[in-house]
Amino acid sequence: MTERLAADTAGLDRAAELLANGDLVAFPTETVYGLGADARQGAAVARIYEAKGRPSFNPLIVHVADLAMAERYGCLSPEAWGLADAFWPGPLTLVVPIAEGSGLSELVTAGLSTIGLRVPRGETAQALLRRFDGPVAAPSANLSGKISPTRAEHVLDGLEGRIGAVLDGGAAEVGVESTIIGCYDTPRLLRPGGLPTEIIEAALGRPLAHAPEANTPNAPGQLPSHYAPDAPVRLNVTEPGEAECLIGFGPDAPHDCLNLSVSGDLVEAAANLFEYLRKADASGRRIAVSPVPDHGLGRAINDRLARAAAPR
Ligand code: TXA
Ligand code: MG
């Protein structure tokens, strides 16, 4: 049985207690719901892979309450520190060299010498991390390869009975996962996400490097097929077929479609993306998606859509 916890004092206390006991707790962040485990307990981290059915060579993001705590687990260069200071708490993950004597389970890093660190901004995530007062390893709380959850019900759809509890903090604000920046040599984009790359580049004062192809096996979110609904997905559709369920975008999309944002707002579209993919999938029809502009959060949206549509 998976416990469903409210985001109040009793629920947060119980969630922190379960984590300390080595159990799995799904919790809301501002991006998507994460499936959390104590990052120092190898058995707890192993349960994440088991619950998700995820290949075990994938490293996990470690969530902490603040920058001071992040520095216990990772070595932040001046540039990494600058980004952390500017954008944490927020939808940014920094991959940095792991700190000596970090005490983190080897399973978290999948044997790499770097660690992905993130300080999430959601009120419930912050409250949980402060109560637990330790590092929480958390991938998105969905079965491996499936659509990321933006509500507690989505978590239960895939993981009911497989995890200790879900902490219900309502809908995730951002709706797509964090932007991942590698800060082990020159800052490089490993995954577009909830913090637009233009904003990061403006803070750095120079363009980001891009991930070498050789990096991709380390990033499940970077596999060609990921975030996949059961139904086939067709992209950049301007004329949907009669039998297709259309996910539209903007004021010109048909009235009866699932419109990511009628006003054409990319922030609203990101927040609706995974929920509408689920709804379209539940319609039992094939899925068609209107073009989405490829700037700002549109880059993260198009990245996820391309993976949802990739051959499996
Ligand atoms: O918004 C998010 O980032 C959500 C919430 C729960 O925080 N988490 C999330 O985790 O999306 P996950 O496991 O679905 O994706 C984590 C990504 C993977 O692509 C993984 O390979 C990459 O982070 N990653 C983690 N540590 C890494 C490292 N040391 N080097 C390269 N990539 C790393
Ligand atoms: Mg994921």
PDB file of N, CA, C and O in Angstrom, residues 111-181:
ATOM      1  N   GLY A 111      28.697   5.317 -10.378  1.00  0.00           N
ATOM      2  CA  GLY A 111      30.143   5.148 -10.534  1.00  0.00           C
ATOM      3  C   GLY A 111      30.866   6.333 -11.163  1.00  0.00           C
ATOM      4  O   GLY A 111      32.087   6.312 -11.298  1.00  0.00           O
ATOM      5  N   LEU A 112      30.134   7.396 -11.550  1.00  0.00           N
ATOM      6  CA  LEU A 112      30.790   8.574 -12.140  1.00  0.00           C
ATOM      7  C   LEU A 112      31.506   9.374 -11.053  1.00  0.00           C
ATOM      8  O   LEU A 112      31.228   9.223  -9.869  1.00  0.00           O
ATOM      9  N   SER A 113      32.415  10.258 -11.471  1.00  0.00           N
ATOM     10  CA  SER A 113      33.112  11.099 -10.497  1.00  0.00           C
ATOM     11  C   SER A 113      32.413  12.450 -10.353  1.00  0.00           C
ATOM     12  O   SER A 113      32.893  13.352  -9.687  1.00  0.00           O
ATOM     13  N   THR A 114      31.268  12.590 -11.022  1.00  0.00           N
ATOM     14  CA  THR A 114      30.497  13.833 -10.910  1.00  0.00           C
ATOM     15  C   THR A 114      29.147  13.536 -10.257  1.00  0.00           C
ATOM     16  O   THR A 114      28.704  12.387 -10.201  1.00  0.00           O
ATOM     17  N   ILE A 115      28.503  14.605  -9.795  1.00  0.00           N
ATOM     18  CA  ILE A 115      27.206  14.457  -9.135  1.00  0.00           C
ATOM     19  C   ILE A 115      26.264  15.561  -9.618  1.00  0.00           C
ATOM     20  O   ILE A 115      26.683  16.715  -9.776  1.00  0.00           O
ATOM     21  N   GLY A 116      25.001  15.193  -9.867  1.00  0.00           N
ATOM     22  CA  GLY A 116      23.989  16.186 -10.233  1.00  0.00           C
ATOM     23  C   GLY A 116      23.326  16.706  -8.970  1.00  0.00           C
ATOM     24  O   GLY A 116      22.776  15.930  -8.188  1.00  0.00           O
ATOM     25  N   LEU A 117      23.387  18.010  -8.746  1.00  0.00           N
ATOM     26  CA  LEU A 117      22.828  18.623  -7.533  1.00  0.00           C
ATOM     27  C   LEU A 117      21.765  19.640  -7.896  1.00  0.00           C
ATOM     28  O   LEU A 117      21.901  20.369  -8.885  1.00  0.00           O
ATOM     29  N   ARG A 118      20.718  19.678  -7.053  1.00  0.00           N
ATOM     30  CA  ARG A 118      19.641  20.630  -7.336  1.00  0.00           C
ATOM     31  C   ARG A 118      18.977  21.071  -6.047  1.00  0.00           C
ATOM     32  O   ARG A 118      18.758  20.260  -5.143  1.00  0.00           O
ATOM     33  N   VAL A 119      18.674  22.365  -5.971  1.00  0.00           N
ATOM     34  CA  VAL A 119      17.888  22.921  -4.868  1.00  0.00           C
ATOM     35  C   VAL A 119      16.530  23.321  -5.445  1.00  0.00           C
ATOM     36  O   VAL A 119      16.424  24.337  -6.131  1.00  0.00           O
ATOM     37  N   PRO A 120      15.501  22.494  -5.209  1.00  0.00           N
ATOM     38  CA  PRO A 120      14.192  22.804  -5.799  1.00  0.00           C
ATOM     39  C   PRO A 120      13.504  23.955  -5.073  1.00  0.00           C
ATOM     40  O   PRO A 120      13.764  24.211  -3.905  1.00  0.00           O
ATOM     41  N   ARG A 121      12.600  24.615  -5.811  1.00  0.00           N
ATOM     42  CA  ARG A 121      11.984  25.827  -5.288  1.00  0.00           C
ATOM     43  C   ARG A 121      10.609  25.587  -4.663  1.00  0.00           C
ATOM     44  O   ARG A 121      10.114  26.413  -3.915  1.00  0.00           O
ATOM     45  N   GLY A 122       9.959  24.476  -4.943  1.00  0.00           N
ATOM     46  CA  GLY A 122       8.598  24.279  -4.432  1.00  0.00           C
ATOM     47  C   GLY A 122       8.548  24.341  -2.909  1.00  0.00           C
ATOM     48  O   GLY A 122       9.451  23.881  -2.222  1.00  0.00           O
ATOM     49  N   GLU A 123       7.465  24.893  -2.394  1.00  0.00           N
ATOM     50  CA  GLU A 123       7.306  25.068  -0.942  1.00  0.00           C
ATOM     51  C   GLU A 123       7.341  23.719  -0.225  1.00  0.00           C
ATOM     52  O   GLU A 123       8.003  23.566   0.807  1.00  0.00           O
ATOM     53  N   THR A 124       6.633  22.733  -0.784  1.00  0.00           N
ATOM     54  CA  THR A 124       6.589  21.413  -0.143  1.00  0.00           C
ATOM     55  C   THR A 124       7.951  20.730  -0.211  1.00  0.00           C
ATOM     56  O   THR A 124       8.394  20.117   0.762  1.00  0.00           O
ATOM     57  N   ALA A 125       8.627  20.834  -1.357  1.00  0.00           N
ATOM     58  CA  ALA A 125       9.963  20.235  -1.489  1.00  0.00           C
ATOM     59  C   ALA A 125      10.914  20.861  -0.482  1.00  0.00           C
ATOM     60  O   ALA A 125      11.671  20.158   0.204  1.00  0.00           O
ATOM     61  N   GLN A 126      10.878  22.173  -0.373  1.00  0.00           N
ATOM     62  CA  GLN A 126      11.748  22.868   0.583  1.00  0.00           C
ATOM     63  C   GLN A 126      11.456  22.414   2.017  1.00  0.00           C
ATOM     64  O   GLN A 126      12.371  22.128   2.789  1.00  0.00           O
ATOM     65  N   ALA A 127      10.179  22.330   2.359  1.00  0.00           N
ATOM     66  CA  ALA A 127       9.799  21.933   3.721  1.00  0.00           C
ATOM     67  C   ALA A 127      10.271  20.510   4.017  1.00  0.00           C
ATOM     68  O   ALA A 127      10.792  20.221   5.098  1.00  0.00           O
ATOM     69  N   LEU A 128      10.127  19.621   3.028  1.00  0.00           N
ATOM     70  CA  LEU A 128      10.544  18.230   3.232  1.00  0.00           C
ATOM     71  C   LEU A 128      12.064  18.139   3.390  1.00  0.00           C
ATOM     72  O   LEU A 128      12.571  17.452   4.286  1.00  0.00           O
ATOM     73  N   LEU A 129      12.802  18.822   2.521  1.00  0.00           N
ATOM     74  CA  LEU A 129      14.269  18.736   2.573  1.00  0.00           C
ATOM     75  C   LEU A 129      14.807  19.316   3.877  1.00  0.00           C
ATOM     76  O   LEU A 129      15.779  18.817   4.443  1.00  0.00           O
ATOM     77  N   ARG A 130      14.165  20.359   4.385  1.00  0.00           N
ATOM     78  CA  ARG A 130      14.616  20.937   5.663  1.00  0.00           C
ATOM     79  C   ARG A 130      14.315  19.982   6.811  1.00  0.00           C
ATOM     80  O   ARG A 130      15.144  19.789   7.702  1.00  0.00           O
ATOM     81  N   ARG A 131      13.139  19.371   6.773  1.00  0.00           N
ATOM     82  CA  ARG A 131      12.800  18.422   7.843  1.00  0.00           C
ATOM     83  C   ARG A 131      13.708  17.213   7.822  1.00  0.00           C
ATOM     84  O   ARG A 131      14.196  16.764   8.850  1.00  0.00           O
ATOM     85  N   PHE A 132      13.922  16.677   6.627  1.00  0.00           N
ATOM     86  CA  PHE A 132      14.742  15.467   6.499  1.00  0.00           C
ATOM     87  C   PHE A 132      16.202  15.795   6.806  1.00  0.00           C
ATOM     88  O   PHE A 132      16.930  14.981   7.382  1.00  0.00           O
ATOM     89  N   ASP A 133      16.649  16.979   6.414  1.00  0.00           N
ATOM     90  CA  ASP A 133      18.001  17.458   6.708  1.00  0.00           C
ATOM     91  C   ASP A 133      19.077  16.520   6.162  1.00  0.00           C
ATOM     92  O   ASP A 133      20.072  16.230   6.837  1.00  0.00           O
ATOM     93  N   GLY A 134      18.857  16.025   4.945  1.00  0.00           N
ATOM     94  CA  GLY A 134      19.844  15.159   4.308  1.00  0.00           C
ATOM     95  C   GLY A 134      19.649  15.199   2.806  1.00  0.00           C
ATOM     96  O   GLY A 134      18.701  15.823   2.316  1.00  0.00           O
ATOM     97  N   PRO A 135      20.549  14.542   2.055  1.00  0.00           N
ATOM     98  CA  PRO A 135      20.472  14.551   0.592  1.00  0.00           C
ATOM     99  C   PRO A 135      19.433  13.540   0.084  1.00  0.00           C
ATOM    100  O   PRO A 135      19.406  12.395   0.516  1.00  0.00           O
ATOM    101  N   VAL A 136      18.574  13.973  -0.814  1.00  0.00           N
ATOM    102  CA  VAL A 136      17.512  13.108  -1.341  1.00  0.00           C
ATOM    103  C   VAL A 136      17.742  12.869  -2.837  1.00  0.00           C
ATOM    104  O   VAL A 136      17.670  13.797  -3.642  1.00  0.00           O
ATOM    105  N   ALA A 137      18.052  11.624  -3.182  1.00  0.00           N
ATOM    106  CA  ALA A 137      18.181  11.248  -4.591  1.00  0.00           C
ATOM    107  C   ALA A 137      16.787  11.095  -5.160  1.00  0.00           C
ATOM    108  O   ALA A 137      15.935  10.447  -4.552  1.00  0.00           O
ATOM    109  N   ALA A 138      16.526  11.709  -6.313  1.00  0.00           N
ATOM    110  CA  ALA A 138      15.174  11.626  -6.869  1.00  0.00           C
ATOM    111  C   ALA A 138      15.147  11.802  -8.382  1.00  0.00           C
ATOM    112  O   ALA A 138      15.436  12.894  -8.878  1.00  0.00           O
ATOM    113  N   PRO A 139      14.798  10.735  -9.091  1.00  0.00           N
ATOM    114  CA  PRO A 139      14.434  10.892 -10.501  1.00  0.00           C
ATOM    115  C   PRO A 139      12.961  11.286 -10.556  1.00  0.00           C
ATOM    116  O   PRO A 139      12.299  11.351  -9.517  1.00  0.00           O
ATOM    117  N   SER A 140      12.439  11.546 -11.744  1.00  0.00           N
ATOM    118  CA  SER A 140      11.006  11.803 -11.850  1.00  0.00           C
ATOM    119  C   SER A 140      10.241  10.534 -11.432  1.00  0.00           C
ATOM    120  O   SER A 140      10.711   9.427 -11.652  1.00  0.00           O
ATOM    121  N   ALA A 141       9.072  10.734 -10.808  1.00  0.00           N
ATOM    122  CA  ALA A 141       8.345   9.627 -10.165  1.00  0.00           C
ATOM    123  C   ALA A 141       7.396   8.918 -11.132  1.00  0.00           C
ATOM    124  O   ALA A 141       6.182   8.856 -10.903  1.00  0.00           O
ATOM    125  N   ASN A 142       7.965   8.388 -12.211  1.00  0.00           N
ATOM    126  CA  ASN A 142       7.183   7.635 -13.202  1.00  0.00           C
ATOM    127  C   ASN A 142       7.917   6.336 -13.505  1.00  0.00           C
ATOM    128  O   ASN A 142       9.107   6.224 -13.226  1.00  0.00           O
ATOM    129  N   LEU A 143       7.198   5.382 -14.086  1.00  0.00           N
ATOM    130  CA  LEU A 143       7.874   4.183 -14.575  1.00  0.00           C
ATOM    131  C   LEU A 143       8.864   4.610 -15.646  1.00  0.00           C
ATOM    132  O   LEU A 143       8.633   5.590 -16.365  1.00  0.00           O
ATOM    133  N   SER A 144       9.966   3.900 -15.744  1.00  0.00           N
ATOM    134  CA  SER A 144      11.021   4.257 -16.679  1.00  0.00           C
ATOM    135  C   SER A 144      10.472   4.394 -18.103  1.00  0.00           C
ATOM    136  O   SER A 144       9.728   3.539 -18.576  1.00  0.00           O
ATOM    137  N   GLY A 145      10.831   5.504 -18.769  1.00  0.00           N
ATOM    138  CA  GLY A 145      10.422   5.708 -20.157  1.00  0.00           C
ATOM    139  C   GLY A 145       9.044   6.319 -20.323  1.00  0.00           C
ATOM    140  O   GLY A 145       8.664   6.704 -21.426  1.00  0.00           O
ATOM    141  N   LYS A 146       8.263   6.411 -19.233  1.00  0.00           N
ATOM    142  CA  LYS A 146       6.898   6.943 -19.339  1.00  0.00           C
ATOM    143  C   LYS A 146       6.858   8.445 -19.049  1.00  0.00           C
ATOM    144  O   LYS A 146       7.866   9.051 -18.711  1.00  0.00           O
ATOM    145  N   ILE A 147       5.637   9.010 -19.162  1.00  0.00           N
ATOM    146  CA  ILE A 147       5.472  10.447 -19.011  1.00  0.00           C
ATOM    147  C   ILE A 147       5.724  10.877 -17.557  1.00  0.00           C
ATOM    148  O   ILE A 147       5.237  10.239 -16.637  1.00  0.00           O
ATOM    149  N   SER A 148       6.454  11.971 -17.368  1.00  0.00           N
ATOM    150  CA  SER A 148       6.750  12.467 -16.020  1.00  0.00           C
ATOM    151  C   SER A 148       5.477  12.971 -15.341  1.00  0.00           C
ATOM    152  O   SER A 148       4.607  13.539 -15.995  1.00  0.00           O
ATOM    153  N   PRO A 149       5.361  12.780 -14.007  1.00  0.00           N
ATOM    154  CA  PRO A 149       4.147  13.162 -13.284  1.00  0.00           C
ATOM    155  C   PRO A 149       4.162  14.606 -12.799  1.00  0.00           C
ATOM    156  O   PRO A 149       5.143  15.076 -12.236  1.00  0.00           O
ATOM    157  N   THR A 150       3.083  15.318 -13.004  1.00  0.00           N
ATOM    158  CA  THR A 150       2.976  16.679 -12.489  1.00  0.00           C
ATOM    159  C   THR A 150       1.901  16.789 -11.397  1.00  0.00           C
ATOM    160  O   THR A 150       1.636  17.877 -10.898  1.00  0.00           O
ATOM    161  N   ARG A 151       1.294  15.653 -11.041  1.00  0.00           N
ATOM    162  CA  ARG A 151       0.325  15.611  -9.939  1.00  0.00           C
ATOM    163  C   ARG A 151       0.491  14.306  -9.169  1.00  0.00           C
ATOM    164  O   ARG A 151       0.944  13.305  -9.736  1.00  0.00           O
ATOM    165  N   ALA A 152       0.031  14.298  -7.916  1.00  0.00           N
ATOM    166  CA  ALA A 152       0.135  13.080  -7.090  1.00  0.00           C
ATOM    167  C   ALA A 152      -0.598  11.905  -7.740  1.00  0.00           C
ATOM    168  O   ALA A 152      -0.120  10.766  -7.694  1.00  0.00           O
ATOM    169  N   GLU A 153      -1.743  12.183  -8.380  1.00  0.00           N
ATOM    170  CA  GLU A 153      -2.500  11.084  -9.024  1.00  0.00           C
ATOM    171  C   GLU A 153      -1.681  10.434 -10.139  1.00  0.00           C
ATOM    172  O   GLU A 153      -1.779   9.218 -10.356  1.00  0.00           O
ATOM    173  N   HIS A 154      -0.909  11.241 -10.875  1.00  0.00           N
ATOM    174  CA  HIS A 154      -0.075  10.675 -11.940  1.00  0.00           C
ATOM    175  C   HIS A 154       0.957   9.714 -11.348  1.00  0.00           C
ATOM    176  O   HIS A 154       1.265   8.681 -11.940  1.00  0.00           O
ATOM    177  N   VAL A 155       1.499  10.081 -10.197  1.00  0.00           N
ATOM    178  CA  VAL A 155       2.488   9.219  -9.540  1.00  0.00           C
ATOM    179  C   VAL A 155       1.846   7.875  -9.229  1.00  0.00           C
ATOM    180  O   VAL A 155       2.395   6.806  -9.525  1.00  0.00           O
ATOM    181  N   LEU A 156       0.644   7.936  -8.650  1.00  0.00           N
ATOM    182  CA  LEU A 156      -0.037   6.700  -8.249  1.00  0.00           C
ATOM    183  C   LEU A 156      -0.434   5.856  -9.461  1.00  0.00           C
ATOM    184  O   LEU A 156      -0.413   4.630  -9.397  1.00  0.00           O
ATOM    185  N   ASP A 157      -0.755   6.506 -10.576  1.00  0.00           N
ATOM    186  CA  ASP A 157      -1.098   5.759 -11.802  1.00  0.00           C
ATOM    187  C   ASP A 157      -0.005   4.751 -12.134  1.00  0.00           C
ATOM    188  O   ASP A 157      -0.291   3.635 -12.553  1.00  0.00           O
ATOM    189  N   GLY A 158       1.268   5.159 -11.959  1.00  0.00           N
ATOM    190  CA  GLY A 158       2.360   4.270 -12.344  1.00  0.00           C
ATOM    191  C   GLY A 158       2.955   3.493 -11.184  1.00  0.00           C
ATOM    192  O   GLY A 158       3.417   2.369 -11.359  1.00  0.00           O
ATOM    193  N   LEU A 159       2.942   4.082  -9.980  1.00  0.00           N
ATOM    194  CA  LEU A 159       3.773   3.528  -8.899  1.00  0.00           C
ATOM    195  C   LEU A 159       2.993   3.067  -7.669  1.00  0.00           C
ATOM    196  O   LEU A 159       3.601   2.651  -6.676  1.00  0.00           O
ATOM    197  N   GLU A 160       1.656   3.116  -7.710  1.00  0.00           N
ATOM    198  CA  GLU A 160       0.831   2.640  -6.594  1.00  0.00           C
ATOM    199  C   GLU A 160       1.273   1.232  -6.179  1.00  0.00           C
ATOM    200  O   GLU A 160       1.433   0.358  -7.029  1.00  0.00           O
ATOM    201  N   GLY A 161       1.503   1.063  -4.884  1.00  0.00           N
ATOM    202  CA  GLY A 161       1.900  -0.254  -4.378  1.00  0.00           C
ATOM    203  C   GLY A 161       3.391  -0.541  -4.513  1.00  0.00           C
ATOM    204  O   GLY A 161       3.887  -1.505  -3.951  1.00  0.00           O
ATOM    205  N   ARG A 162       4.103   0.294  -5.271  1.00  0.00           N
ATOM    206  CA  ARG A 162       5.538   0.065  -5.472  1.00  0.00           C
ATOM    207  C   ARG A 162       6.404   0.983  -4.605  1.00  0.00           C
ATOM    208  O   ARG A 162       7.612   0.803  -4.537  1.00  0.00           O
ATOM    209  N   ILE A 163       5.790   2.009  -3.984  1.00  0.00           N
ATOM    210  CA  ILE A 163       6.553   2.983  -3.189  1.00  0.00           C
ATOM    211  C   ILE A 163       5.856   3.206  -1.845  1.00  0.00           C
ATOM    212  O   ILE A 163       4.668   2.904  -1.694  1.00  0.00           O
ATOM    213  N   GLY A 164       6.614   3.775  -0.866  1.00  0.00           N
ATOM    214  CA  GLY A 164       6.079   3.949   0.478  1.00  0.00           C
ATOM    215  C   GLY A 164       4.950   4.968   0.542  1.00  0.00           C
ATOM    216  O   GLY A 164       3.905   4.715   1.140  1.00  0.00           O
ATOM    217  N   ALA A 165       5.170   6.118  -0.074  1.00  0.00           N
ATOM    218  CA  ALA A 165       4.179   7.188   0.045  1.00  0.00           C
ATOM    219  C   ALA A 165       4.314   8.194  -1.069  1.00  0.00           C
ATOM    220  O   ALA A 165       5.351   8.281  -1.728  1.00  0.00           O
ATOM    221  N   VAL A 166       3.228   8.955  -1.268  1.00  0.00           N
ATOM    222  CA  VAL A 166       3.314  10.144  -2.114  1.00  0.00           C
ATOM    223  C   VAL A 166       2.824  11.324  -1.285  1.00  0.00           C
ATOM    224  O   VAL A 166       1.807  11.247  -0.593  1.00  0.00           O
ATOM    225  N   LEU A 167       3.607  12.392  -1.313  1.00  0.00           N
ATOM    226  CA  LEU A 167       3.267  13.622  -0.613  1.00  0.00           C
ATOM    227  C   LEU A 167       2.535  14.485  -1.635  1.00  0.00           C
ATOM    228  O   LEU A 167       3.095  14.824  -2.684  1.00  0.00           O
ATOM    229  N   ASP A 168       1.280  14.836  -1.335  1.00  0.00           N
ATOM    230  CA  ASP A 168       0.463  15.551  -2.317  1.00  0.00           C
ATOM    231  C   ASP A 168       0.582  17.064  -2.123  1.00  0.00           C
ATOM    232  O   ASP A 168       0.019  17.610  -1.179  1.00  0.00           O
ATOM    233  N   GLY A 169       1.283  17.720  -3.031  1.00  0.00           N
ATOM    234  CA  GLY A 169       1.425  19.177  -2.951  1.00  0.00           C
ATOM    235  C   GLY A 169       0.756  19.867  -4.122  1.00  0.00           C
ATOM    236  O   GLY A 169       1.137  20.980  -4.482  1.00  0.00           O
ATOM    237  N   GLY A 170      -0.213  19.189  -4.743  1.00  0.00           N
ATOM    238  CA  GLY A 170      -0.919  19.808  -5.864  1.00  0.00           C
ATOM    239  C   GLY A 170      -0.107  19.746  -7.145  1.00  0.00           C
ATOM    240  O   GLY A 170       0.868  19.009  -7.246  1.00  0.00           O
ATOM    241  N   ALA A 171      -0.518  20.536  -8.128  1.00  0.00           N
ATOM    242  CA  ALA A 171       0.109  20.497  -9.451  1.00  0.00           C
ATOM    243  C   ALA A 171       1.484  21.159  -9.425  1.00  0.00           C
ATOM    244  O   ALA A 171       1.678  22.173  -8.749  1.00  0.00           O
ATOM    245  N   ALA A 172       2.437  20.559 -10.162  1.00  0.00           N
ATOM    246  CA  ALA A 172       3.772  21.157 -10.276  1.00  0.00           C
ATOM    247  C   ALA A 172       3.669  22.452 -11.069  1.00  0.00           C
ATOM    248  O   ALA A 172       2.952  22.524 -12.063  1.00  0.00           O
ATOM    249  N   GLU A 173       4.401  23.457 -10.621  1.00  0.00           N
ATOM    250  CA  GLU A 173       4.277  24.803 -11.186  1.00  0.00           C
ATOM    251  C   GLU A 173       4.886  24.901 -12.594  1.00  0.00           C
ATOM    252  O   GLU A 173       4.277  25.452 -13.514  1.00  0.00           O
ATOM    253  N   VAL A 174       6.081  24.370 -12.783  1.00  0.00           N
ATOM    254  CA  VAL A 174       6.802  24.542 -14.056  1.00  0.00           C
ATOM    255  C   VAL A 174       6.377  23.503 -15.090  1.00  0.00           C
ATOM    256  O   VAL A 174       6.136  23.826 -16.253  1.00  0.00           O
ATOM    257  N   GLY A 175       6.329  22.234 -14.687  1.00  0.00           N
ATOM    258  CA  GLY A 175       5.788  21.199 -15.570  1.00  0.00           C
ATOM    259  C   GLY A 175       6.779  20.446 -16.427  1.00  0.00           C
ATOM    260  O   GLY A 175       6.446  19.398 -16.955  1.00  0.00           O
ATOM    261  N   VAL A 176       7.983  20.948 -16.640  1.00  0.00           N
ATOM    262  CA  VAL A 176       9.039  20.158 -17.294  1.00  0.00           C
ATOM    263  C   VAL A 176      10.241  20.109 -16.350  1.00  0.00           C
ATOM    264  O   VAL A 176      10.402  20.978 -15.495  1.00  0.00           O
ATOM    265  N   GLU A 177      11.086  19.082 -16.511  1.00  0.00           N
ATOM    266  CA  GLU A 177      12.200  18.876 -15.604  1.00  0.00           C
ATOM    267  C   GLU A 177      13.212  20.019 -15.652  1.00  0.00           C
ATOM    268  O   GLU A 177      13.230  20.824 -16.581  1.00  0.00           O
ATOM    269  N   SER A 178      14.103  19.981 -14.682  1.00  0.00           N
ATOM    270  CA  SER A 178      15.122  21.021 -14.571  1.00  0.00           C
ATOM    271  C   SER A 178      16.059  21.023 -15.776  1.00  0.00           C
ATOM    272  O   SER A 178      16.274  19.995 -16.416  1.00  0.00           O
ATOM    273  N   THR A 179      16.623  22.178 -16.049  1.00  0.00           N
ATOM    274  CA  THR A 179      17.713  22.307 -17.021  1.00  0.00           C
ATOM    275  C   THR A 179      18.969  21.743 -16.357  1.00  0.00           C
ATOM    276  O   THR A 179      19.238  22.042 -15.197  1.00  0.00           O
ATOM    277  N   ILE A 180      19.715  20.890 -17.085  1.00  0.00           N
ATOM    278  CA  ILE A 180      20.936  20.320 -16.496  1.00  0.00           C
ATOM    279  C   ILE A 180      22.162  20.929 -17.177  1.00  0.00           C
ATOM    280  O   ILE A 180      22.305  20.864 -18.401  1.00  0.00           O
ATOM    281  N   ILE A 181      23.026  21.524 -16.351  1.00  0.00           N
ATOM    282  CA  ILE A 181      24.276  22.126 -16.844  1.00  0.00           C
ATOM    283  C   ILE A 181      25.452  21.367 -16.241  1.00  0.00           C
ATOM    284  O   ILE A 181      25.544  21.211 -15.021  1.00  0.00           O
TER     285      ILE A 181
END
